[in-house]
């Protein structure tokens, strides 16, 4: 069933045409990714679909009664409530149902001598009770705590006023509220902003299991790969729809480009052939041949000319190493680093061999970028030894581009680093990164983050180093530029150490993962998918770099105690769940008894049953709260 259909949507702001001809079809249960370069109109289209803006032309239709939930990139909450109370507002209809249930119970207790009225009240009660249960009346607390926990809110933050949250926390709170509302159609504009890797994984799993339909804008390709069942690309105001996830979309887009290019080239050859025939006919300068030439010219004019397909991935470059390293490229032994009272890592060992692609991952502030700077020599280590192998040439990509000179032009920035090169060669290299014509005379300070990144990549390519240290190299790059960078790094014959939060990039580049956390460093062989599989597999722990046997034994004891506490929490939750089942069965028997008009022949007995029923309901509520507390404690322990 089609949930949402948009046909030939157009939108302009003054003379600026944003959308010219956008169409998409979203089926029930589909999770669609919306992609395109920055400024192509993705967010505008999302606002139009959400009903916040009107289209200039086109048609939008959706199933009658569809409930829409929309998450914008910037969300602010200024209710003055606490985090918990803000989300509790989602369940106000449930609380109203609960109040009405209590009223019906009171009315039923007074209607035992009026069978017809009692029957009507009982019917209303049963219908409302079913709605109450379907609306998560018994489980809303655990759902709220589960979503808050999944989106990175700690129990200590539940009482925090929403006005005091950071911008990123407010966006996550708005996302939590939206998920709890469970709309039929979720419209999400960059929901992955402000989320760490663990929270991203939780959101991916949540959306994959979501029963409604989803339309999402995101630059996180790994997220799009794991969540989406179809994709729509907006390019130059028009749209194309693809089946499958992000990886499948990239393959299909390339196939479509090649098909269009072949059709264009064949048409151009046919045009050239016809023009040659026309020229030959005119050369004869006879009436018959002139008529034939004019006939063919008219046929050419009527021919629908194909536009030459534009390859969006216009950047083309590769990394080369001017010489080979030895087998051993880099060795770190017992390396430690602190800044005052802030201890980043200690007793860190690392052995990097030729051809390794090492990805450093972990939470912000754990020391990933600092470790890169220790390797480059920009920061000294507190303890330990850092040794380089033979013939190692280090190339460093700084995510902040701090080495660029704001007042220099693009051309001078690169040429000053390679003064022996001819200007034409420097401009040719910059041309590979889309700096053409007068673009090369722009001052660095006027460039966007993505443009500065491309200048730095130009210089890095020209250096031809054999050990590349890359600190968040995909930041500020659009999707196509990231794809080209990954292609270039995949073909690179040297060694790579990279810091990145881009899981798709890590998946394509890395063959070793170094997870850095405050409690230590753990190494995993393989790419990001391999890392996730090993993290989730209940196998023997990977080797922890730099830890003594005594420390490992202490960790094992703590882990054993933690597992024992976890078992106790699971037992508490199971006992509460079992008690809920017994109590619900007891209540069902009472309800069957109360539905029998014969009960009310004995007023005292009927009143006693009603009293027992109300007490049972209170007991059930207490059991649910005990179960929710046990579940919340279990989730916190497991998290």
PDB file of N, CA, C and O in Angstrom, residues 200-265:
ATOM      1  N   UNK A 200      23.892   5.529  17.779  1.00  0.00           N
ATOM      2  CA  UNK A 200      23.546   5.308  16.376  1.00  0.00           C
ATOM      3  C   UNK A 200      23.100   3.876  16.143  1.00  0.00           C
ATOM      4  O   UNK A 200      22.119   3.618  15.441  1.00  0.00           O
ATOM      5  N   UNK A 201      23.828   2.935  16.736  1.00  0.00           N
ATOM      6  CA  UNK A 201      23.468   1.521  16.586  1.00  0.00           C
ATOM      7  C   UNK A 201      22.092   1.255  17.166  1.00  0.00           C
ATOM      8  O   UNK A 201      21.278   0.534  16.571  1.00  0.00           O
ATOM      9  N   UNK A 202      21.798   1.851  18.328  1.00  0.00           N
ATOM     10  CA  UNK A 202      20.469   1.680  18.928  1.00  0.00           C
ATOM     11  C   UNK A 202      19.386   2.227  18.011  1.00  0.00           C
ATOM     12  O   UNK A 202      18.359   1.587  17.785  1.00  0.00           O
ATOM     13  N   UNK A 203      19.605   3.444  17.451  1.00  0.00           N
ATOM     14  CA  UNK A 203      18.607   4.057  16.576  1.00  0.00           C
ATOM     15  C   UNK A 203      18.414   3.233  15.307  1.00  0.00           C
ATOM     16  O   UNK A 203      17.285   3.080  14.823  1.00  0.00           O
ATOM     17  N   UNK A 204      19.503   2.712  14.760  1.00  0.00           N
ATOM     18  CA  UNK A 204      19.386   1.860  13.567  1.00  0.00           C
ATOM     19  C   UNK A 204      18.510   0.648  13.852  1.00  0.00           C
ATOM     20  O   UNK A 204      17.624   0.301  13.052  1.00  0.00           O
ATOM     21  N   UNK A 205      18.746  -0.004  14.984  1.00  0.00           N
ATOM     22  CA  UNK A 205      17.945  -1.182  15.343  1.00  0.00           C
ATOM     23  C   UNK A 205      16.484  -0.795  15.576  1.00  0.00           C
ATOM     24  O   UNK A 205      15.572  -1.537  15.182  1.00  0.00           O
ATOM     25  N   UNK A 206      16.260   0.361  16.212  1.00  0.00           N
ATOM     26  CA  UNK A 206      14.894   0.810  16.493  1.00  0.00           C
ATOM     27  C   UNK A 206      14.138   1.068  15.193  1.00  0.00           C
ATOM     28  O   UNK A 206      13.002   0.612  15.015  1.00  0.00           O
ATOM     29  N   UNK A 207      14.757   1.792  14.273  1.00  0.00           N
ATOM     30  CA  UNK A 207      14.085   2.123  13.011  1.00  0.00           C
ATOM     31  C   UNK A 207      13.904   0.906  12.115  1.00  0.00           C
ATOM     32  O   UNK A 207      12.917   0.805  11.382  1.00  0.00           O
ATOM     33  N   UNK A 208      14.848  -0.022  12.172  1.00  0.00           N
ATOM     34  CA  UNK A 208      14.718  -1.242  11.372  1.00  0.00           C
ATOM     35  C   UNK A 208      13.496  -2.047  11.809  1.00  0.00           C
ATOM     36  O   UNK A 208      12.829  -2.684  10.989  1.00  0.00           O
ATOM     37  N   UNK A 209      13.192  -2.013  13.113  1.00  0.00           N
ATOM     38  CA  UNK A 209      12.036  -2.748  13.640  1.00  0.00           C
ATOM     39  C   UNK A 209      10.762  -1.909  13.654  1.00  0.00           C
ATOM     40  O   UNK A 209       9.706  -2.403  14.047  1.00  0.00           O
ATOM     41  N   UNK A 210      10.844  -0.646  13.208  1.00  0.00           N
ATOM     42  CA  UNK A 210       9.703   0.269  13.299  1.00  0.00           C
ATOM     43  C   UNK A 210       8.583  -0.194  12.364  1.00  0.00           C
ATOM     44  O   UNK A 210       8.827  -0.548  11.203  1.00  0.00           O
ATOM     45  N   UNK A 211       7.350  -0.186  12.866  1.00  0.00           N
ATOM     46  CA  UNK A 211       6.227  -0.703  12.080  1.00  0.00           C
ATOM     47  C   UNK A 211       5.703   0.294  11.050  1.00  0.00           C
ATOM     48  O   UNK A 211       5.055  -0.094  10.083  1.00  0.00           O
ATOM     49  N   UNK A 212       5.962   1.581  11.276  1.00  0.00           N
ATOM     50  CA  UNK A 212       5.497   2.589  10.331  1.00  0.00           C
ATOM     51  C   UNK A 212       6.464   2.753   9.170  1.00  0.00           C
ATOM     52  O   UNK A 212       7.350   1.929   8.939  1.00  0.00           O
ATOM     53  N   UNK A 213       6.273   3.840   8.409  1.00  0.00           N
ATOM     54  CA  UNK A 213       7.150   4.163   7.283  1.00  0.00           C
ATOM     55  C   UNK A 213       8.075   5.309   7.687  1.00  0.00           C
ATOM     56  O   UNK A 213       7.730   6.126   8.539  1.00  0.00           O
ATOM     57  N   UNK A 214       9.246   5.362   7.057  1.00  0.00           N
ATOM     58  CA  UNK A 214      10.264   6.339   7.434  1.00  0.00           C
ATOM     59  C   UNK A 214      10.835   6.996   6.184  1.00  0.00           C
ATOM     60  O   UNK A 214      11.144   6.321   5.203  1.00  0.00           O
ATOM     61  N   UNK A 215      10.961   8.322   6.231  1.00  0.00           N
ATOM     62  CA  UNK A 215      11.699   9.074   5.213  1.00  0.00           C
ATOM     63  C   UNK A 215      12.771   9.863   5.953  1.00  0.00           C
ATOM     64  O   UNK A 215      12.461  10.659   6.838  1.00  0.00           O
ATOM     65  N   UNK A 216      14.038   9.618   5.617  1.00  0.00           N
ATOM     66  CA  UNK A 216      15.123  10.161   6.424  1.00  0.00           C
ATOM     67  C   UNK A 216      16.176  10.827   5.543  1.00  0.00           C
ATOM     68  O   UNK A 216      16.536  10.308   4.478  1.00  0.00           O
ATOM     69  N   UNK A 217      16.631  12.008   5.987  1.00  0.00           N
ATOM     70  CA  UNK A 217      17.785  12.684   5.390  1.00  0.00           C
ATOM     71  C   UNK A 217      18.981  12.418   6.287  1.00  0.00           C
ATOM     72  O   UNK A 217      18.909  12.626   7.498  1.00  0.00           O
ATOM     73  N   UNK A 218      20.075  11.949   5.706  1.00  0.00           N
ATOM     74  CA  UNK A 218      21.267  11.696   6.515  1.00  0.00           C
ATOM     75  C   UNK A 218      22.496  11.678   5.625  1.00  0.00           C
ATOM     76  O   UNK A 218      22.431  11.264   4.460  1.00  0.00           O
ATOM     77  N   UNK A 219      23.622  12.147   6.170  1.00  0.00           N
ATOM     78  CA  UNK A 219      24.915  12.028   5.498  1.00  0.00           C
ATOM     79  C   UNK A 219      25.688  10.807   6.008  1.00  0.00           C
ATOM     80  O   UNK A 219      26.798  10.557   5.545  1.00  0.00           O
ATOM     81  N   UNK A 220      25.100  10.086   6.962  1.00  0.00           N
ATOM     82  CA  UNK A 220      25.752   8.904   7.525  1.00  0.00           C
ATOM     83  C   UNK A 220      25.447   7.710   6.633  1.00  0.00           C
ATOM     84  O   UNK A 220      24.371   7.121   6.679  1.00  0.00           O
ATOM     85  N   UNK A 221      26.412   7.337   5.808  1.00  0.00           N
ATOM     86  CA  UNK A 221      26.179   6.290   4.805  1.00  0.00           C
ATOM     87  C   UNK A 221      26.000   4.921   5.452  1.00  0.00           C
ATOM     88  O   UNK A 221      25.241   4.097   4.945  1.00  0.00           O
ATOM     89  N   UNK A 222      26.679   4.668   6.535  1.00  0.00           N
ATOM     90  CA  UNK A 222      26.520   3.388   7.235  1.00  0.00           C
ATOM     91  C   UNK A 222      25.101   3.270   7.780  1.00  0.00           C
ATOM     92  O   UNK A 222      24.465   2.217   7.702  1.00  0.00           O
ATOM     93  N   UNK A 223      24.591   4.364   8.322  1.00  0.00           N
ATOM     94  CA  UNK A 223      23.206   4.421   8.810  1.00  0.00           C
ATOM     95  C   UNK A 223      22.238   4.141   7.670  1.00  0.00           C
ATOM     96  O   UNK A 223      21.321   3.323   7.804  1.00  0.00           O
ATOM     97  N   UNK A 224      22.421   4.811   6.531  1.00  0.00           N
ATOM     98  CA  UNK A 224      21.549   4.602   5.370  1.00  0.00           C
ATOM     99  C   UNK A 224      21.647   3.169   4.869  1.00  0.00           C
ATOM    100  O   UNK A 224      20.658   2.591   4.414  1.00  0.00           O
ATOM    101  N   UNK A 225      22.833   2.601   4.953  1.00  0.00           N
ATOM    102  CA  UNK A 225      23.037   1.224   4.498  1.00  0.00           C
ATOM    103  C   UNK A 225      22.264   0.224   5.352  1.00  0.00           C
ATOM    104  O   UNK A 225      21.739  -0.766   4.848  1.00  0.00           O
ATOM    105  N   UNK A 226      22.209   0.474   6.670  1.00  0.00           N
ATOM    106  CA  UNK A 226      21.613  -0.491   7.589  1.00  0.00           C
ATOM    107  C   UNK A 226      20.133  -0.255   7.850  1.00  0.00           C
ATOM    108  O   UNK A 226      19.451  -1.150   8.352  1.00  0.00           O
ATOM    109  N   UNK A 227      19.632   0.944   7.519  1.00  0.00           N
ATOM    110  CA  UNK A 227      18.239   1.259   7.813  1.00  0.00           C
ATOM    111  C   UNK A 227      17.357   1.238   6.566  1.00  0.00           C
ATOM    112  O   UNK A 227      16.239   0.715   6.589  1.00  0.00           O
ATOM    113  N   UNK A 228      17.844   1.786   5.465  1.00  0.00           N
ATOM    114  CA  UNK A 228      16.981   2.085   4.323  1.00  0.00           C
ATOM    115  C   UNK A 228      16.707   0.877   3.424  1.00  0.00           C
ATOM    116  O   UNK A 228      17.576   0.044   3.201  1.00  0.00           O
ATOM    117  N   UNK A 229      15.477   0.858   2.916  1.00  0.00           N
ATOM    118  CA  UNK A 229      15.074  -0.156   1.938  1.00  0.00           C
ATOM    119  C   UNK A 229      14.963   0.434   0.540  1.00  0.00           C
ATOM    120  O   UNK A 229      14.819  -0.304  -0.431  1.00  0.00           O
ATOM    121  N   UNK A 230      15.001   1.762   0.435  1.00  0.00           N
ATOM    122  CA  UNK A 230      14.981   2.431  -0.866  1.00  0.00           C
ATOM    123  C   UNK A 230      15.596   3.820  -0.705  1.00  0.00           C
ATOM    124  O   UNK A 230      15.726   4.325   0.417  1.00  0.00           O
ATOM    125  N   UNK A 231      15.983   4.423  -1.820  1.00  0.00           N
ATOM    126  CA  UNK A 231      16.675   5.711  -1.788  1.00  0.00           C
ATOM    127  C   UNK A 231      16.091   6.631  -2.853  1.00  0.00           C
ATOM    128  O   UNK A 231      15.634   6.174  -3.911  1.00  0.00           O
ATOM    129  N   UNK A 232      16.130   7.943  -2.571  1.00  0.00           N
ATOM    130  CA  UNK A 232      15.791   8.967  -3.566  1.00  0.00           C
ATOM    131  C   UNK A 232      16.916   9.992  -3.574  1.00  0.00           C
ATOM    132  O   UNK A 232      17.318  10.488  -2.524  1.00  0.00           O
ATOM    133  N   UNK A 233      17.432  10.283  -4.775  1.00  0.00           N
ATOM    134  CA  UNK A 233      18.476  11.296  -4.921  1.00  0.00           C
ATOM    135  C   UNK A 233      17.886  12.520  -5.605  1.00  0.00           C
ATOM    136  O   UNK A 233      17.177  12.392  -6.608  1.00  0.00           O
ATOM    137  N   UNK A 234      18.158  13.698  -5.040  1.00  0.00           N
ATOM    138  CA  UNK A 234      17.781  14.956  -5.685  1.00  0.00           C
ATOM    139  C   UNK A 234      19.026  15.537  -6.341  1.00  0.00           C
ATOM    140  O   UNK A 234      20.046  15.750  -5.684  1.00  0.00           O
ATOM    141  N   UNK A 235      18.929  15.768  -7.656  1.00  0.00           N
ATOM    142  CA  UNK A 235      20.065  16.273  -8.419  1.00  0.00           C
ATOM    143  C   UNK A 235      19.571  17.336  -9.388  1.00  0.00           C
ATOM    144  O   UNK A 235      18.712  17.057 -10.241  1.00  0.00           O
ATOM    145  N   UNK A 236      20.091  18.561  -9.225  1.00  0.00           N
ATOM    146  CA  UNK A 236      19.744  19.669 -10.108  1.00  0.00           C
ATOM    147  C   UNK A 236      18.232  19.865 -10.178  1.00  0.00           C
ATOM    148  O   UNK A 236      17.646  20.090 -11.237  1.00  0.00           O
ATOM    149  N   UNK A 237      17.575  19.743  -9.022  1.00  0.00           N
ATOM    150  CA  UNK A 237      16.147  20.023  -8.921  1.00  0.00           C
ATOM    151  C   UNK A 237      15.230  18.881  -9.276  1.00  0.00           C
ATOM    152  O   UNK A 237      14.023  18.962  -9.068  1.00  0.00           O
ATOM    153  N   UNK A 238      15.770  17.790  -9.822  1.00  0.00           N
ATOM    154  CA  UNK A 238      14.956  16.626 -10.189  1.00  0.00           C
ATOM    155  C   UNK A 238      15.328  15.460  -9.277  1.00  0.00           C
ATOM    156  O   UNK A 238      16.286  15.525  -8.506  1.00  0.00           O
ATOM    157  N   UNK A 239      14.539  14.380  -9.364  1.00  0.00           N
ATOM    158  CA  UNK A 239      14.764  13.252  -8.450  1.00  0.00           C
ATOM    159  C   UNK A 239      14.794  11.936  -9.215  1.00  0.00           C
ATOM    160  O   UNK A 239      14.228  11.808 -10.311  1.00  0.00           O
ATOM    161  N   UNK A 240      15.473  10.986  -8.617  1.00  0.00           N
ATOM    162  CA  UNK A 240      15.458   9.605  -9.107  1.00  0.00           C
ATOM    163  C   UNK A 240      15.334   8.684  -7.915  1.00  0.00           C
ATOM    164  O   UNK A 240      15.985   8.898  -6.889  1.00  0.00           O
ATOM    165  N   UNK A 241      14.511   7.640  -8.049  1.00  0.00           N
ATOM    166  CA  UNK A 241      14.282   6.694  -6.965  1.00  0.00           C
ATOM    167  C   UNK A 241      14.985   5.376  -7.272  1.00  0.00           C
ATOM    168  O   UNK A 241      15.020   4.934  -8.418  1.00  0.00           O
ATOM    169  N   UNK A 242      15.551   4.781  -6.221  1.00  0.00           N
ATOM    170  CA  UNK A 242      16.302   3.537  -6.352  1.00  0.00           C
ATOM    171  C   UNK A 242      15.806   2.548  -5.303  1.00  0.00           C
ATOM    172  O   UNK A 242      15.428   2.938  -4.199  1.00  0.00           O
ATOM    173  N   UNK A 243      15.846   1.275  -5.627  1.00  0.00           N
ATOM    174  CA  UNK A 243      15.500   0.243  -4.653  1.00  0.00           C
ATOM    175  C   UNK A 243      16.757  -0.186  -3.913  1.00  0.00           C
ATOM    176  O   UNK A 243      17.869  -0.122  -4.445  1.00  0.00           O
ATOM    177  N   UNK A 244      16.591  -0.631  -2.668  1.00  0.00           N
ATOM    178  CA  UNK A 244      17.729  -1.107  -1.890  1.00  0.00           C
ATOM    179  C   UNK A 244      18.344  -0.021  -1.026  1.00  0.00           C
ATOM    180  O   UNK A 244      17.879   1.120  -0.983  1.00  0.00           O
ATOM    181  N   UNK A 245      19.436  -0.377  -0.348  1.00  0.00           N
ATOM    182  CA  UNK A 245      20.081   0.543   0.593  1.00  0.00           C
ATOM    183  C   UNK A 245      21.095   1.450  -0.110  1.00  0.00           C
ATOM    184  O   UNK A 245      21.137   1.512  -1.351  1.00  0.00           O
ATOM    185  N   UNK A 246      21.938   2.120   0.662  1.00  0.00           N
ATOM    186  CA  UNK A 246      22.866   3.091   0.088  1.00  0.00           C
ATOM    187  C   UNK A 246      23.859   2.437  -0.868  1.00  0.00           C
ATOM    188  O   UNK A 246      24.094   2.947  -1.980  1.00  0.00           O
ATOM    189  N   UNK A 247      24.441   1.315  -0.473  1.00  0.00           N
ATOM    190  CA  UNK A 247      25.421   0.641  -1.329  1.00  0.00           C
ATOM    191  C   UNK A 247      24.794   0.229  -2.655  1.00  0.00           C
ATOM    192  O   UNK A 247      25.390   0.381  -3.724  1.00  0.00           O
ATOM    193  N   UNK A 248      23.569  -0.305  -2.581  1.00  0.00           N
ATOM    194  CA  UNK A 248      22.875  -0.704  -3.817  1.00  0.00           C
ATOM    195  C   UNK A 248      22.552   0.512  -4.672  1.00  0.00           C
ATOM    196  O   UNK A 248      22.629   0.462  -5.908  1.00  0.00           O
ATOM    197  N   UNK A 249      22.199   1.623  -4.028  1.00  0.00           N
ATOM    198  CA  UNK A 249      21.920   2.869  -4.762  1.00  0.00           C
ATOM    199  C   UNK A 249      23.156   3.339  -5.522  1.00  0.00           C
ATOM    200  O   UNK A 249      23.064   3.731  -6.703  1.00  0.00           O
ATOM    201  N   UNK A 250      24.314   3.311  -4.875  1.00  0.00           N
ATOM    202  CA  UNK A 250      25.553   3.743  -5.537  1.00  0.00           C
ATOM    203  C   UNK A 250      25.821   2.888  -6.776  1.00  0.00           C
ATOM    204  O   UNK A 250      26.176   3.400  -7.850  1.00  0.00           O
ATOM    205  N   UNK A 251      25.629   1.561  -6.650  1.00  0.00           N
ATOM    206  CA  UNK A 251      25.858   0.666  -7.790  1.00  0.00           C
ATOM    207  C   UNK A 251      24.858   0.950  -8.917  1.00  0.00           C
ATOM    208  O   UNK A 251      25.232   1.013 -10.098  1.00  0.00           O
ATOM    209  N   UNK A 252      23.580   1.125  -8.540  1.00  0.00           N
ATOM    210  CA  UNK A 252      22.556   1.392  -9.561  1.00  0.00           C
ATOM    211  C   UNK A 252      22.780   2.743 -10.227  1.00  0.00           C
ATOM    212  O   UNK A 252      22.581   2.881 -11.444  1.00  0.00           O
ATOM    213  N   UNK A 253      23.207   3.746  -9.463  1.00  0.00           N
ATOM    214  CA  UNK A 253      23.452   5.065 -10.044  1.00  0.00           C
ATOM    215  C   UNK A 253      24.559   4.990 -11.082  1.00  0.00           C
ATOM    216  O   UNK A 253      24.459   5.603 -12.154  1.00  0.00           O
ATOM    217  N   UNK A 254      25.610   4.219 -10.770  1.00  0.00           N
ATOM    218  CA  UNK A 254      26.701   4.067 -11.724  1.00  0.00           C
ATOM    219  C   UNK A 254      26.221   3.339 -12.969  1.00  0.00           C
ATOM    220  O   UNK A 254      26.583   3.695 -14.098  1.00  0.00           O
ATOM    221  N   UNK A 255      25.393   2.300 -12.781  1.00  0.00           N
ATOM    222  CA  UNK A 255      24.846   1.568 -13.925  1.00  0.00           C
ATOM    223  C   UNK A 255      24.006   2.492 -14.816  1.00  0.00           C
ATOM    224  O   UNK A 255      24.113   2.455 -16.046  1.00  0.00           O
ATOM    225  N   UNK A 256      23.163   3.323 -14.176  1.00  0.00           N
ATOM    226  CA  UNK A 256      22.317   4.248 -14.937  1.00  0.00           C
ATOM    227  C   UNK A 256      23.173   5.275 -15.673  1.00  0.00           C
ATOM    228  O   UNK A 256      22.884   5.631 -16.824  1.00  0.00           O
ATOM    229  N   UNK A 257      24.222   5.760 -15.013  1.00  0.00           N
ATOM    230  CA  UNK A 257      25.111   6.726 -15.657  1.00  0.00           C
ATOM    231  C   UNK A 257      25.763   6.117 -16.897  1.00  0.00           C
ATOM    232  O   UNK A 257      25.804   6.745 -17.965  1.00  0.00           O
ATOM    233  N   UNK A 258      26.258   4.901 -16.750  1.00  0.00           N
ATOM    234  CA  UNK A 258      26.924   4.246 -17.885  1.00  0.00           C
ATOM    235  C   UNK A 258      25.936   3.981 -19.026  1.00  0.00           C
ATOM    236  O   UNK A 258      26.282   4.129 -20.208  1.00  0.00           O
ATOM    237  N   UNK A 259      24.714   3.582 -18.691  1.00  0.00           N
ATOM    238  CA  UNK A 259      23.692   3.344 -19.715  1.00  0.00           C
ATOM    239  C   UNK A 259      23.367   4.632 -20.456  1.00  0.00           C
ATOM    240  O   UNK A 259      23.264   4.656 -21.694  1.00  0.00           O
ATOM    241  N   UNK A 260      23.206   5.726 -19.704  1.00  0.00           N
ATOM    242  CA  UNK A 260      22.901   7.013 -20.339  1.00  0.00           C
ATOM    243  C   UNK A 260      24.059   7.511 -21.186  1.00  0.00           C
ATOM    244  O   UNK A 260      23.860   8.101 -22.252  1.00  0.00           O
ATOM    245  N   UNK A 261      25.275   7.291 -20.693  1.00  0.00           N
ATOM    246  CA  UNK A 261      26.439   7.724 -21.458  1.00  0.00           C
ATOM    247  C   UNK A 261      26.539   6.951 -22.772  1.00  0.00           C
ATOM    248  O   UNK A 261      26.847   7.533 -23.829  1.00  0.00           O
ATOM    249  N   UNK A 262      26.269   5.637 -22.739  1.00  0.00           N
ATOM    250  CA  UNK A 262      26.301   4.850 -23.976  1.00  0.00           C
ATOM    251  C   UNK A 262      25.230   5.339 -24.954  1.00  0.00           C
ATOM    252  O   UNK A 262      25.494   5.478 -26.154  1.00  0.00           O
ATOM    253  N   UNK A 263      24.021   5.603 -24.415  1.00  0.00           N
ATOM    254  CA  UNK A 263      22.941   6.097 -25.276  1.00  0.00           C
ATOM    255  C   UNK A 263      23.305   7.453 -25.872  1.00  0.00           C
ATOM    256  O   UNK A 263      23.061   7.705 -27.072  1.00  0.00           O
ATOM    257  N   UNK A 264      23.913   8.329 -25.072  1.00  0.00           N
ATOM    258  CA  UNK A 264      24.320   9.646 -25.553  1.00  0.00           C
ATOM    259  C   UNK A 264      25.383   9.513 -26.652  1.00  0.00           C
ATOM    260  O   UNK A 264      25.302  10.176 -27.703  1.00  0.00           O
ATOM    261  N   UNK A 265      26.386   8.677 -26.399  1.00  0.00           N
ATOM    262  CA  UNK A 265      27.465   8.511 -27.377  1.00  0.00           C
ATOM    263  C   UNK A 265      26.949   7.903 -28.675  1.00  0.00           C
ATOM    264  O   UNK A 265      27.377   8.306 -29.773  1.00  0.00           O
TER     265      UNK A 265
END
